[in-house]
Short mmCIF file of C-alpha atoms in Angstrom, two decimals:
data_model
loop_
_atom_site.label_atom_id
_atom_site.label_comp_id
_atom_site.label_asym_id
_atom_site.label_seq_id
_atom_site.Cartn_x
_atom_site.Cartn_y
_atom_site.Cartn_z
CA MET C 1 -30.76 21.93 18.94
CA GLU C 2 -28.80 21.15 22.15
CA THR C 3 -25.24 19.87 21.76
CA LYS C 4 -24.72 16.57 23.57
CA ARG C 5 -21.47 16.33 25.54
CA GLU C 6 -19.40 13.12 25.41
CA ASN C 7 -16.07 11.93 26.90
CA ILE C 8 -14.78 10.60 23.60
CA ILE C 9 -16.29 10.21 20.16
CA ILE C 10 -15.14 7.51 17.78
CA ILE C 11 -16.03 8.14 14.15
CA GLY C 12 -16.11 4.86 12.23
CA GLY C 13 -17.83 1.51 12.77
CA GLY C 14 -15.34 -0.82 11.13
CA PRO C 15 -12.81 -3.10 12.90
CA THR C 16 -10.55 -0.21 13.89
CA GLY C 17 -13.33 1.88 15.39
CA LEU C 18 -14.86 -1.12 17.12
CA SER C 19 -11.52 -2.19 18.62
CA ALA C 20 -11.05 1.35 19.94
CA ALA C 21 -14.57 1.23 21.35
CA VAL C 22 -13.76 -1.90 23.35
CA TYR C 23 -10.57 -0.42 24.84
CA ASN C 24 -12.20 2.89 25.71
CA ALA C 25 -15.29 1.24 27.13
CA ARG C 26 -13.18 -1.00 29.37
CA ALA C 27 -11.53 2.16 30.67
CA PHE C 28 -15.02 3.38 31.71
CA LEU C 29 -14.94 6.26 29.21
CA GLU C 30 -18.35 5.34 27.79
CA PRO C 31 -17.36 6.10 24.19
CA LEU C 32 -19.91 7.18 21.62
CA VAL C 33 -19.31 5.42 18.29
CA ILE C 34 -20.68 7.12 15.20
CA ALA C 35 -20.80 3.93 13.17
CA GLY C 36 -22.08 5.27 9.87
CA SER C 37 -25.12 4.33 7.85
CA PRO C 38 -25.01 1.49 7.06
CA PRO C 39 -22.58 0.65 9.88
CA GLY C 40 -19.67 -1.82 9.78
CA GLY C 41 -17.34 -0.54 7.10
CA GLN C 42 -15.96 -2.67 4.28
CA LEU C 43 -16.25 -5.82 6.39
CA THR C 44 -20.00 -5.83 5.84
CA LEU C 45 -19.35 -6.25 2.10
CA THR C 46 -17.35 -9.43 2.69
CA SER C 47 -19.18 -12.74 2.60
CA ASP C 48 -17.23 -15.42 4.47
CA VAL C 49 -14.28 -14.35 6.60
CA GLU C 50 -11.82 -17.20 7.10
CA ASN C 51 -8.67 -15.31 8.12
CA TYR C 52 -9.79 -13.85 11.47
CA PRO C 53 -8.34 -15.63 14.53
CA GLY C 54 -10.88 -17.64 16.49
CA PHE C 55 -13.31 -18.20 13.60
CA GLU C 56 -12.84 -20.87 10.95
CA SER C 57 -15.55 -19.14 8.92
CA ILE C 58 -17.88 -16.28 9.75
CA LEU C 59 -19.93 -13.86 7.70
CA GLY C 60 -18.58 -10.32 7.59
CA PRO C 61 -21.76 -8.72 8.96
CA GLU C 62 -21.91 -11.37 11.71
CA LEU C 63 -18.33 -10.57 12.79
CA VAL C 64 -19.18 -6.86 12.91
CA GLU C 65 -22.18 -7.63 15.14
CA LYS C 66 -20.01 -9.65 17.51
CA TYR C 67 -17.53 -6.78 17.66
CA ARG C 68 -20.34 -4.39 18.46
CA LYS C 69 -21.91 -6.51 21.19
CA HIS C 70 -18.48 -6.90 22.78
CA ALA C 71 -18.05 -3.12 22.94
CA GLU C 72 -21.62 -2.58 24.16
CA LYS C 73 -21.06 -5.05 26.98
CA PHE C 74 -18.52 -2.64 28.51
CA GLY C 75 -20.61 0.49 27.96
CA ALA C 76 -19.93 1.70 24.41
CA ARG C 77 -22.89 3.36 22.69
CA PHE C 78 -23.58 3.45 18.95
CA VAL C 79 -25.27 5.83 16.56
CA ASN C 80 -25.89 4.55 13.02
CA GLU C 81 -25.55 7.89 11.24
CA ASN C 82 -22.98 9.59 9.02
CA VAL C 83 -21.06 12.74 9.93
CA ALA C 84 -22.18 15.84 8.06
CA SER C 85 -19.58 18.29 9.40
CA VAL C 86 -17.09 18.95 12.18
CA ASP C 87 -15.85 22.04 14.03
CA PHE C 88 -12.42 21.72 15.63
CA SER C 89 -11.89 25.44 16.27
CA ASP C 90 -12.20 25.02 20.07
CA GLN C 91 -9.86 22.23 21.15
CA ASN C 92 -11.74 21.83 24.45
CA ASN C 93 -15.04 21.56 22.67
CA LEU C 94 -14.59 19.52 19.49
CA LYS C 95 -17.90 19.31 17.66
CA VAL C 96 -19.40 16.71 15.35
CA LYS C 97 -22.69 17.22 13.51
CA LEU C 98 -24.58 14.27 12.02
CA ASN C 99 -26.71 14.07 8.90
CA ASN C 100 -29.85 13.96 11.06
CA GLY C 101 -28.94 17.33 12.59
CA VAL C 102 -27.87 16.04 16.01
CA GLU C 103 -24.66 17.63 17.32
CA TYR C 104 -22.16 16.19 19.78
CA SER C 105 -19.05 17.62 21.41
CA ALA C 106 -16.05 16.07 23.21
CA ARG C 107 -12.51 16.80 24.30
CA SER C 108 -11.20 13.80 22.34
CA ILE C 109 -12.18 12.42 18.95
CA LEU C 110 -10.79 9.32 17.21
CA ILE C 111 -11.15 9.19 13.43
CA ALA C 112 -11.37 5.61 12.20
CA THR C 113 -13.34 6.06 8.98
CA GLY C 114 -10.94 4.06 6.83
CA ALA C 115 -11.33 4.00 3.07
CA SER C 116 -13.72 2.46 0.62
CA ALA C 117 -13.00 0.75 -2.67
CA GLN C 118 -13.71 2.75 -5.78
CA TRP C 119 -16.40 1.17 -7.92
CA LEU C 120 -17.38 1.51 -11.55
CA GLY C 121 -20.78 2.86 -10.61
CA LEU C 122 -22.83 0.16 -12.36
CA GLU C 123 -26.24 -0.80 -10.96
CA SER C 124 -25.50 -4.46 -11.61
CA GLU C 125 -22.18 -4.17 -9.81
CA THR C 126 -23.88 -2.77 -6.71
CA ARG C 127 -26.62 -5.40 -6.78
CA LEU C 128 -24.13 -8.31 -6.94
CA ARG C 129 -21.67 -7.16 -4.30
CA GLY C 130 -20.93 -10.08 -2.03
CA ARG C 131 -22.41 -12.43 -4.64
CA GLY C 132 -19.44 -12.64 -6.94
CA VAL C 133 -18.44 -8.98 -6.99
CA SER C 134 -15.60 -8.13 -4.60
CA ALA C 135 -12.85 -5.60 -4.02
CA CYS C 136 -10.57 -7.92 -2.04
CA ALA C 137 -8.88 -10.95 -3.60
CA THR C 138 -7.15 -11.80 -0.32
CA CYS C 139 -10.55 -11.92 1.44
CA ASP C 140 -12.59 -13.71 -1.17
CA GLY C 141 -10.21 -15.42 -3.60
CA PHE C 142 -10.52 -18.81 -1.92
CA PHE C 143 -14.20 -19.00 -2.84
CA PHE C 144 -13.33 -19.05 -6.54
CA LYS C 145 -11.17 -22.13 -6.53
CA ASP C 146 -10.99 -23.65 -10.06
CA LYS C 147 -13.33 -20.96 -11.40
CA VAL C 148 -12.84 -18.20 -13.97
CA VAL C 149 -12.62 -14.65 -12.64
CA ALA C 150 -11.89 -11.15 -13.91
CA VAL C 151 -10.08 -8.19 -12.42
CA VAL C 152 -10.46 -4.61 -13.61
CA GLY C 153 -7.65 -2.09 -13.17
CA GLY C 154 -4.19 -1.16 -14.39
CA GLY C 155 -2.11 -0.25 -11.35
CA ASP C 156 -0.09 -2.23 -8.83
CA THR C 157 -3.25 -3.09 -6.89
CA ALA C 158 -4.76 -4.72 -9.95
CA MET C 159 -1.54 -6.66 -10.59
CA GLU C 160 -1.46 -7.89 -7.00
CA GLU C 161 -5.14 -8.89 -7.11
CA ALA C 162 -4.68 -10.81 -10.36
CA LEU C 163 -1.60 -12.62 -9.08
CA THR C 164 -3.32 -13.51 -5.81
CA LEU C 165 -6.29 -14.95 -7.69
CA THR C 166 -4.03 -17.24 -9.77
CA LYS C 167 -3.54 -19.27 -6.60
CA PHE C 168 -7.19 -20.22 -6.67
CA ALA C 169 -8.86 -19.57 -10.04
CA SER C 170 -8.34 -21.62 -13.17
CA LYS C 171 -8.11 -18.47 -15.29
CA VAL C 172 -7.87 -14.74 -14.52
CA TYR C 173 -8.87 -12.06 -17.02
CA LEU C 174 -7.23 -8.69 -16.33
CA ILE C 175 -9.32 -5.95 -17.94
CA HIS C 176 -7.83 -2.51 -18.56
CA ARG C 177 -9.43 0.39 -20.42
CA LYS C 178 -6.09 1.61 -21.81
CA ASP C 179 -3.42 0.00 -23.97
CA SER C 180 -0.72 0.02 -21.28
CA PHE C 181 -0.49 -0.48 -17.52
CA ARG C 182 0.51 2.22 -15.02
CA ALA C 183 1.81 -0.42 -12.60
CA SER C 184 5.48 -0.85 -11.74
CA GLN C 185 7.54 -2.66 -14.35
CA ILE C 186 8.31 -5.63 -12.11
CA MET C 187 4.61 -6.19 -11.40
CA GLN C 188 3.75 -5.89 -15.08
CA LYS C 189 6.42 -8.43 -15.93
CA ARG C 190 5.04 -10.96 -13.46
CA VAL C 191 1.49 -10.54 -14.72
CA LEU C 192 2.32 -10.68 -18.42
CA ALA C 193 4.42 -13.81 -17.90
CA HIS C 194 1.80 -15.70 -15.90
CA GLU C 195 0.14 -18.52 -17.82
CA LYS C 196 -3.19 -18.16 -16.00
CA ILE C 197 -3.61 -14.44 -16.73
CA VAL C 198 -5.19 -13.13 -19.92
CA VAL C 199 -5.01 -9.37 -20.44
CA LEU C 200 -7.82 -7.57 -22.24
CA TRP C 201 -6.47 -4.21 -23.39
CA ASP C 202 -8.58 -1.19 -24.39
CA THR C 203 -11.58 -2.83 -22.81
CA GLU C 204 -14.28 -1.58 -20.44
CA VAL C 205 -16.84 -3.39 -18.33
CA ILE C 206 -20.29 -1.89 -18.93
CA GLU C 207 -22.43 -4.43 -17.09
CA VAL C 208 -22.08 -7.31 -14.61
CA LEU C 209 -24.27 -10.20 -15.73
CA GLY C 210 -26.24 -12.51 -13.44
CA GLU C 211 -29.39 -12.56 -11.33
CA ASP C 212 -28.46 -14.02 -7.91
CA LYS C 213 -24.73 -14.33 -8.56
CA VAL C 214 -22.16 -13.25 -11.15
CA SER C 215 -22.30 -15.21 -14.41
CA GLY C 216 -20.40 -12.91 -16.73
CA LEU C 217 -19.47 -9.43 -17.90
CA LYS C 218 -20.64 -7.33 -20.80
CA LEU C 219 -17.68 -5.62 -22.43
CA LYS C 220 -16.99 -2.63 -24.62
CA PHE C 221 -13.89 -2.86 -26.82
CA ASN C 222 -12.27 0.50 -27.61
CA SER C 223 -9.97 -1.09 -30.19
CA ASP C 224 -9.42 -4.45 -31.89
CA LYS C 225 -6.42 -5.24 -29.69
CA SER C 226 -8.14 -7.90 -27.56
CA LYS C 227 -11.35 -8.69 -29.47
CA ASP C 228 -10.02 -12.06 -30.58
CA LYS C 229 -9.65 -13.21 -26.96
CA VAL C 230 -13.40 -13.08 -26.30
CA LYS C 231 -16.34 -14.53 -28.19
CA GLY C 232 -18.65 -11.61 -28.84
CA ASP C 233 -18.97 -8.90 -26.23
CA GLU C 234 -19.81 -11.10 -23.24
CA LEU C 235 -17.20 -12.76 -21.05
CA GLU C 236 -18.22 -15.76 -18.95
CA VAL C 237 -16.80 -15.46 -15.40
CA GLN C 238 -17.94 -16.46 -11.93
CA GLY C 239 -16.14 -13.69 -10.04
CA PHE C 240 -15.44 -10.01 -10.67
CA PHE C 241 -12.85 -8.08 -8.67
CA LEU C 242 -12.52 -4.30 -8.60
CA ALA C 243 -8.96 -2.96 -8.29
CA ILE C 244 -9.21 0.65 -9.40
CA GLY C 245 -8.12 2.18 -6.12
CA HIS C 246 -9.51 3.26 -2.77
CA LYS C 247 -10.89 6.57 -1.61
CA PRO C 248 -10.43 7.67 2.03
CA SER C 249 -13.68 8.49 3.79
CA THR C 250 -12.51 11.92 4.93
CA ASP C 251 -14.45 14.45 2.85
CA PHE C 252 -16.04 15.90 6.00
CA LEU C 253 -12.57 16.63 7.40
CA GLN C 254 -11.41 18.91 4.59
CA GLY C 255 -10.09 22.17 6.05
CA HIS C 256 -10.36 20.95 9.64
CA VAL C 257 -7.38 18.60 9.97
CA ASP C 258 -4.32 18.12 7.82
CA LEU C 259 -4.78 15.57 5.03
CA ASP C 260 -2.25 14.29 2.52
CA LYS C 261 -2.67 14.67 -1.25
CA LYS C 262 -4.79 11.51 -1.43
CA GLY C 263 -7.08 12.61 1.36
CA TYR C 264 -5.74 10.44 4.18
CA VAL C 265 -5.38 12.01 7.64
CA MET C 266 -1.85 13.07 8.47
CA THR C 267 -0.97 11.59 11.86
CA TYR C 268 1.79 12.81 14.14
CA ALA C 269 4.34 10.30 12.85
CA ARG C 270 3.80 11.32 9.21
CA LEU C 271 3.50 15.02 9.99
CA ALA C 272 6.73 14.98 11.99
CA GLU C 273 8.58 13.08 9.27
CA ASP C 274 7.41 15.41 6.49
CA PHE C 275 8.01 18.51 8.65
CA LEU C 276 11.57 17.49 9.48
CA ARG C 277 12.23 16.74 5.83
CA GLY C 278 10.82 20.11 4.79
CA ASN C 279 8.05 18.54 2.73
CA VAL C 280 5.22 20.49 4.38
CA GLU C 281 4.72 24.03 5.58
CA LEU C 282 3.06 24.40 8.98
CA SER C 283 1.90 27.34 11.09
CA ASN C 284 4.02 28.29 14.10
CA GLU C 285 1.33 26.85 16.38
CA LYS C 286 1.48 23.46 14.63
CA ARG C 287 5.27 23.53 14.64
CA GLU C 288 5.33 24.01 18.38
CA TYR C 289 2.79 21.23 18.75
CA LEU C 290 4.97 18.84 16.76
CA LYS C 291 8.14 19.85 18.58
CA GLY C 292 6.41 19.34 21.90
CA GLY C 293 5.35 15.89 20.90
CA LEU C 294 8.64 14.61 19.55
CA ASP C 295 9.49 12.90 22.82
CA LYS C 296 6.00 11.61 23.51
CA HIS C 297 5.57 9.39 20.45
CA TYR C 298 1.84 10.11 20.06
CA SER C 299 1.85 8.39 16.73
CA TYR C 300 -1.94 8.63 16.29
CA SER C 301 -2.10 12.38 16.96
CA THR C 302 -3.18 14.70 14.14
CA SER C 303 -2.60 18.39 13.50
CA VAL C 304 -5.40 19.22 15.95
CA LEU C 305 -4.95 18.65 19.68
CA GLY C 306 -7.46 16.10 20.93
CA VAL C 307 -8.12 14.65 17.50
CA PHE C 308 -6.54 11.26 16.72
CA ALA C 309 -6.65 8.99 13.69
CA ALA C 310 -6.12 5.26 13.28
#
């Protein structure tokens, strides 16, 4: 199959990728945006967006569509497919292959794939996303004013989500499958002292209840530590928030560009900092690249010339 040549390829169809598409399109670079399938990133999982300037309230998918039309107006083109593999061995001919077998090449590639929330993997959880199931208290907390909600997780993210939700909800259940948190002590102290937060220790969520919207959770107690806080094994809530971490969408980049231990792309700023501190070992070629860029402040550059990340 013939490789299609592009000026610049933007991988990612969320707000970052779409913003980059607008800027590149206005510079007459005719960017190709590999937007993913389905396109739009995490924003498409958000119901009402009320914290974006210029819109008092707008649906997440609607905002993505407006972004996209804006970029298309100036000449950006979109492909709703996922990346299967990349080949960055030739820096003048950076290649991207899609799941449908189509291959593109360019001299510049911007990685804007972001990260996705980790989920429990329940069918009911997937079915009710955007209908009471969320992974962003800041985005969706307002819609649960004076309602009962639950958060699952045990790290700092879970603590922050629970505390954020206390500003809106009448009660917040914090569900953790272990008998102690891994969060920082100061965050634990705030959560455990809050009158609106009820912690359910040694407890797992095995099903999200509800047909068209969340009505409750089915629980599994691994000990008797919190059984007395719930009647039976079902907890009545109107909202369920996941806070068990995020996973960067960079699996296809493994071995092609430097990633950190969590899988996030190492940009010039982070590479230079770690290199100067002696935290990473780099080839002579990459060392020269970093040294050559110290005065240029290409903060979005990666370990591969022509490949950028935002």
